[in-house]
CSV table of C-alpha atoms in Angstrom, one decimal:
chain,number,residue,atom,x,y,z
A,10,THR,CA,90.9,100.7,115.7
A,11,LYS,CA,87.9,102.6,117.0
A,12,LYS,CA,84.5,100.8,117.2
A,13,CYS,CA,81.0,102.1,117.3
A,14,SER,CA,77.5,100.5,117.1
A,15,ARG,CA,77.3,100.6,113.3
A,16,GLY,CA,80.9,99.9,112.4
A,17,TYR,CA,84.5,100.8,113.1
A,18,LEU,CA,87.4,102.8,111.8
A,19,GLY,CA,91.0,101.7,111.5
A,20,ALA,CA,94.3,103.4,110.7
A,21,GLY,CA,97.7,102.1,109.9
A,22,ILE,CA,101.2,103.0,108.7
A,23,ASN,CA,103.8,100.9,106.8
A,24,ALA,CA,107.3,101.5,105.6
A,25,PHE,CA,109.2,99.7,102.9
A,26,LYS,CA,112.8,99.9,101.7
A,27,ASP,CA,114.6,97.9,99.0
A,28,VAL,CA,118.0,98.1,97.4
A,29,ALA,CA,118.6,95.9,94.3
A,30,GLY,CA,121.3,95.2,91.7
A,31,ASP,CA,124.8,96.3,91.1
A,32,LEU,CA,123.6,99.9,90.6
A,33,SER,CA,121.8,99.9,94.0
A,34,LEU,CA,118.4,100.8,92.6
A,35,GLY,CA,116.7,101.9,95.8
A,36,THR,CA,113.0,102.3,96.7
A,37,THR,CA,111.9,103.8,100.0
A,38,GLN,CA,108.1,104.1,100.6
A,39,LEU,CA,106.0,105.3,103.6
A,40,ASN,CA,102.2,104.9,103.5
A,41,ILE,CA,99.4,105.9,105.8
A,42,SER,CA,96.1,104.0,105.5
A,43,LEU,CA,92.6,104.8,106.8
A,44,ALA,CA,89.7,102.3,106.5
A,45,GLY,CA,86.2,102.1,107.7
A,46,VAL,CA,83.5,99.4,108.0
A,47,VAL,CA,79.7,100.1,108.1
A,48,TYR,CA,77.1,97.5,109.0
A,49,ILE,CA,74.1,97.8,106.7
A,50,ASN,CA,72.2,95.1,108.5
A,51,GLN,CA,72.9,91.7,110.1
A,52,GLN,CA,73.8,90.2,106.8
A,53,GLN,CA,75.6,93.0,104.9
A,54,LEU,CA,78.5,95.4,105.4
A,55,VAL,CA,80.4,97.9,103.3
A,56,SER,CA,84.0,98.8,103.8
A,57,GLY,CA,86.2,101.4,102.2
A,58,GLY,CA,89.8,102.5,102.5
A,59,LEU,CA,92.2,105.3,101.5
A,60,GLN,CA,96.0,105.2,101.3
A,61,GLY,CA,98.5,107.9,100.7
A,62,GLY,CA,102.2,107.8,100.8
A,63,PHE,CA,105.6,109.2,99.8
A,64,VAL,CA,108.1,107.4,97.6
A,65,GLN,CA,111.7,108.0,96.9
A,66,LYS,CA,113.6,106.2,94.1
A,67,SER,CA,117.4,106.4,93.6
A,68,ILE,CA,120.2,104.8,91.6
A,69,SER,CA,124.0,104.9,91.9
A,70,THR,CA,126.2,105.7,88.9
A,71,ALA,CA,129.4,104.5,90.6
A,72,ALA,CA,129.2,101.0,89.1
A,73,MET,CA,128.0,102.0,85.6
A,74,GLN,CA,130.2,101.0,82.7
A,75,TRP,CA,130.3,103.0,79.5
A,76,ASP,CA,131.7,102.4,75.9
A,77,SER,CA,134.1,105.3,76.5
A,78,GLN,CA,135.8,103.3,79.3
A,79,TYR,CA,136.9,100.5,77.0
A,80,ASP,CA,140.6,100.7,76.9
A,81,GLN,CA,141.8,99.9,73.3
A,82,ALA,CA,145.4,99.4,74.4
A,83,THR,CA,144.5,96.6,76.8
A,84,GLY,CA,141.3,95.4,75.2
A,85,ALA,CA,139.5,95.6,78.6
A,86,PHE,CA,137.3,97.8,80.7
A,87,ASN,CA,139.1,100.5,82.6
A,88,SER,CA,137.2,102.3,85.3
A,89,SER,CA,139.8,105.0,85.6
A,90,LEU,CA,138.9,106.3,82.1
A,91,PRO,CA,136.3,109.2,82.0
A,92,SER,CA,132.8,108.1,81.1
A,93,ASN,CA,132.0,111.5,79.5
A,94,ASP,CA,128.5,111.0,80.9
A,95,VAL,CA,126.4,112.2,83.9
A,96,ALA,CA,128.3,112.0,87.2
A,97,SER,CA,125.2,111.4,89.3
A,98,ILE,CA,121.4,111.0,88.9
A,99,PRO,CA,119.3,112.7,91.6
A,100,ALA,CA,116.7,110.8,93.5
A,101,ALA,CA,113.1,110.9,92.3
A,102,HIS,CA,110.3,111.8,94.8
A,103,TYR,CA,106.6,111.5,94.4
A,104,GLY,CA,103.3,111.0,96.2
A,105,ASP,CA,101.2,107.8,95.6
A,106,PHE,CA,97.5,107.5,96.4
A,107,SER,CA,95.1,104.6,96.3
A,108,ALA,CA,91.5,103.8,97.3
A,109,GLY,CA,89.1,100.8,97.5
A,110,LEU,CA,85.6,99.8,98.3
A,111,ALA,CA,84.2,96.3,99.2
A,112,TRP,CA,80.8,94.7,99.9
A,113,ASN,CA,80.1,91.6,102.0
A,114,TYR,CA,77.0,89.5,102.4
A,115,GLY,CA,76.5,86.5,104.7
A,116,ALA,CA,73.4,84.4,105.3
A,117,GLY,CA,74.1,81.8,108.1
A,118,GLN,CA,73.0,78.2,108.2
A,119,LEU,CA,69.5,77.6,109.7
A,120,TYR,CA,70.8,75.2,112.3
A,121,MET,CA,74.1,73.5,113.2
A,122,HIS,CA,75.4,71.2,110.5
A,123,SER,CA,72.7,72.2,108.0
A,124,ASN,CA,75.5,73.7,105.8
A,125,ASN,CA,73.2,75.9,103.7
A,126,GLN,CA,75.0,79.2,104.3
A,127,LEU,CA,75.7,81.7,101.6
A,128,LYS,CA,78.5,84.3,101.6
A,129,LEU,CA,79.3,86.8,98.9
A,130,ASN,CA,81.9,89.5,98.5
A,131,PHE,CA,82.7,92.0,95.8
A,132,GLY,CA,85.4,94.7,95.7
A,133,ILE,CA,87.0,97.3,93.6
A,134,ALA,CA,90.3,99.2,94.1
A,135,ALA,CA,92.4,101.8,92.3
A,136,PHE,CA,96.1,102.2,92.9
A,137,HIS,CA,98.4,105.1,91.8
A,138,ILE,CA,95.3,107.2,91.2
A,139,ASN,CA,97.5,110.3,90.6
A,140,THR,CA,99.7,108.5,88.0
A,141,PRO,CA,102.9,110.0,89.5
A,142,SER,CA,106.1,110.5,87.5
A,143,GLN,CA,108.8,108.1,88.6
A,144,LYS,CA,111.5,109.3,86.2
A,145,LEU,CA,114.9,108.9,87.6
A,146,ASN,CA,116.9,110.8,85.0
A,147,PRO,CA,115.9,114.5,84.7
A,148,TYR,CA,118.4,115.0,81.9
A,149,ILE,CA,116.1,113.1,79.6
A,150,THR,CA,113.1,115.4,79.0
A,151,SER,CA,111.6,113.8,75.9
A,152,THR,CA,110.3,110.6,77.6
A,153,ALA,CA,107.7,110.4,80.3
A,154,ASP,CA,107.8,107.7,82.9
A,155,ASN,CA,104.4,107.9,84.7
A,156,LEU,CA,103.2,105.1,86.9
A,157,ASN,CA,100.0,103.9,85.3
A,158,LEU,CA,96.8,103.6,87.3
A,159,LYS,CA,96.2,100.0,88.4
A,160,LEU,CA,92.6,98.8,88.6
A,161,VAL,CA,91.6,95.6,90.6
A,162,VAL,CA,88.1,94.1,90.6
A,163,HIS,CA,87.4,90.9,92.5
A,164,GLY,CA,84.5,88.8,93.7
A,165,GLY,CA,83.8,85.5,95.4
A,166,ALA,CA,81.4,83.3,97.2
A,167,GLN,CA,81.1,80.5,99.7
A,168,ILE,CA,78.1,78.3,98.9
A,169,GLY,CA,77.2,75.6,101.3
A,170,ILE,CA,75.7,72.4,99.8
A,171,ALA,CA,72.9,71.6,102.2
A,172,ALA,CA,73.0,68.5,104.3
A,173,THR,CA,76.6,67.7,103.3
A,174,ASP,CA,80.1,68.6,104.5
A,175,TYR,CA,81.0,70.4,101.3
A,176,GLU,CA,81.0,74.0,100.0
A,177,LEU,CA,81.7,75.6,96.6
A,178,VAL,CA,84.1,78.6,96.8
A,179,PRO,CA,84.1,80.3,93.4
A,180,THR,CA,86.3,83.4,92.9
A,181,ALA,CA,87.3,85.8,90.1
A,182,VAL,CA,89.8,88.7,90.0
A,183,PHE,CA,90.6,91.2,87.2
A,184,PHE,CA,93.7,93.4,87.1
A,185,LYS,CA,94.5,96.2,84.6
A,186,GLN,CA,97.4,98.5,84.5
A,187,GLY,CA,98.2,100.5,81.4
A,188,ALA,CA,98.0,98.1,78.4
A,189,THR,CA,98.4,95.0,80.5
A,190,TYR,CA,95.6,93.0,82.1
A,191,GLU,CA,94.9,89.7,83.8
A,192,LEU,CA,91.8,87.7,84.5
A,193,ASP,CA,91.7,84.8,86.9
A,194,LEU,CA,88.6,82.6,87.2
A,195,GLY,CA,88.0,79.4,89.2
A,196,THR,CA,86.6,77.5,92.1
A,197,MET,CA,87.5,75.3,95.0
A,198,VAL,CA,85.6,72.6,96.8
A,199,ARG,CA,85.8,72.9,100.6
A,200,TRP,CA,85.4,69.8,102.7
A,201,THR,CA,84.7,70.3,106.4
A,202,ILE,CA,86.6,67.5,108.1
A,203,ARG,CA,85.6,68.6,111.5
A,204,SER,CA,83.3,71.4,112.6
A,205,GLN,CA,84.5,73.9,115.2
A,206,SER,CA,82.5,74.3,118.4
A,207,LYS,CA,80.3,77.3,118.2
A,208,TYR,CA,80.4,78.6,121.8
A,209,THR,CA,83.6,77.1,123.2
A,210,SER,CA,87.1,76.4,121.9
A,211,TYR,CA,87.1,72.8,123.0
A,212,VAL,CA,86.8,71.5,119.4
A,213,GLN,CA,89.0,73.0,116.7
A,214,GLY,CA,87.7,73.1,113.2
A,215,MET,CA,89.5,71.5,110.2
A,216,ALA,CA,88.9,71.7,106.5
A,217,LEU,CA,90.5,70.9,103.2
A,218,SER,CA,89.9,72.7,99.9
A,219,LEU,CA,90.9,71.6,96.4
A,220,GLY,CA,90.4,73.4,93.1
A,221,ALA,CA,91.9,75.4,90.3
A,222,LEU,CA,92.0,78.8,88.7
A,223,TYR,CA,92.3,79.6,85.0
A,224,ARG,CA,94.3,82.7,84.0
A,225,LEU,CA,93.0,83.9,80.7
A,226,LYS,CA,95.3,82.9,77.8
A,227,ASP,CA,98.1,81.9,80.1
A,228,ALA,CA,97.9,79.2,82.8
A,229,ILE,CA,95.9,76.7,84.8
A,230,ILE,CA,96.6,77.0,88.5
A,231,PRO,CA,95.9,74.0,90.8
A,232,MET,CA,95.3,75.0,94.4
A,233,MET,CA,95.1,73.3,97.8
A,234,LEU,CA,94.2,74.9,101.2
A,235,PHE,CA,94.3,73.2,104.6
A,236,GLU,CA,92.6,75.0,107.5
A,237,TYR,CA,92.9,74.2,111.2
A,238,SER,CA,91.3,76.5,113.8
A,239,ASP,CA,92.4,80.0,112.8
A,240,TYR,CA,95.3,78.9,110.7
A,241,ALA,CA,95.6,78.0,107.0
A,242,LEU,CA,98.3,76.6,104.8
A,243,GLY,CA,98.0,76.8,101.1
A,244,PHE,CA,99.8,75.7,97.9
A,245,SER,CA,99.4,76.6,94.3
A,246,TYR,CA,101.4,76.1,91.1
A,247,ASP,CA,101.0,77.8,87.7
A,248,VAL,CA,101.0,75.4,84.8
A,249,ASN,CA,101.6,77.1,81.5
């Protein structure tokens, strides 16, 4: 991370590998990320990020079973019989690129314990911008298997109720990828059990939040969040 007077830049790298199932469906991914934050003024900032990476997908044909390997004499599967199908499927390789932008606003409370602060955030991100082809079987040329662009739009707020220990924390998030979409809306009520000391670490803050989200046409999601100092423990459950 590199800081300057009006913001800072950050970079990162992450690697992921997974092998699943009897056919050893493998995914190996390496991503490089670059993000920046710019302070507009004392209350607002804008952040943006780019991510690019390389993906390899593979599958093993060794454990595949075919109709032609059904032994009529024994009435059972016989792996020694020829499958009369492809001996192997080469790995698929592709690049994957994403980008996002976010805005944050924060107006602090006028004095300690006034609890009249207002915080807002809004963001938008696009994943798989290049809609790469992830087809594993090159022998099938009639069917495309492109990874659809995924769009995420989210927003939220933290609204202090003046002269109380409570805040409203509404949130909304929208996902769309191909023909599928999801919309979650809801709010939590945050109760400050104990305020954290502002200039020292002698008193650790503590808060409890309760609320729910509604996933459009699907589920109600009760939520609970307990915060202590810089740590948080949450629980949610989809009821549908």
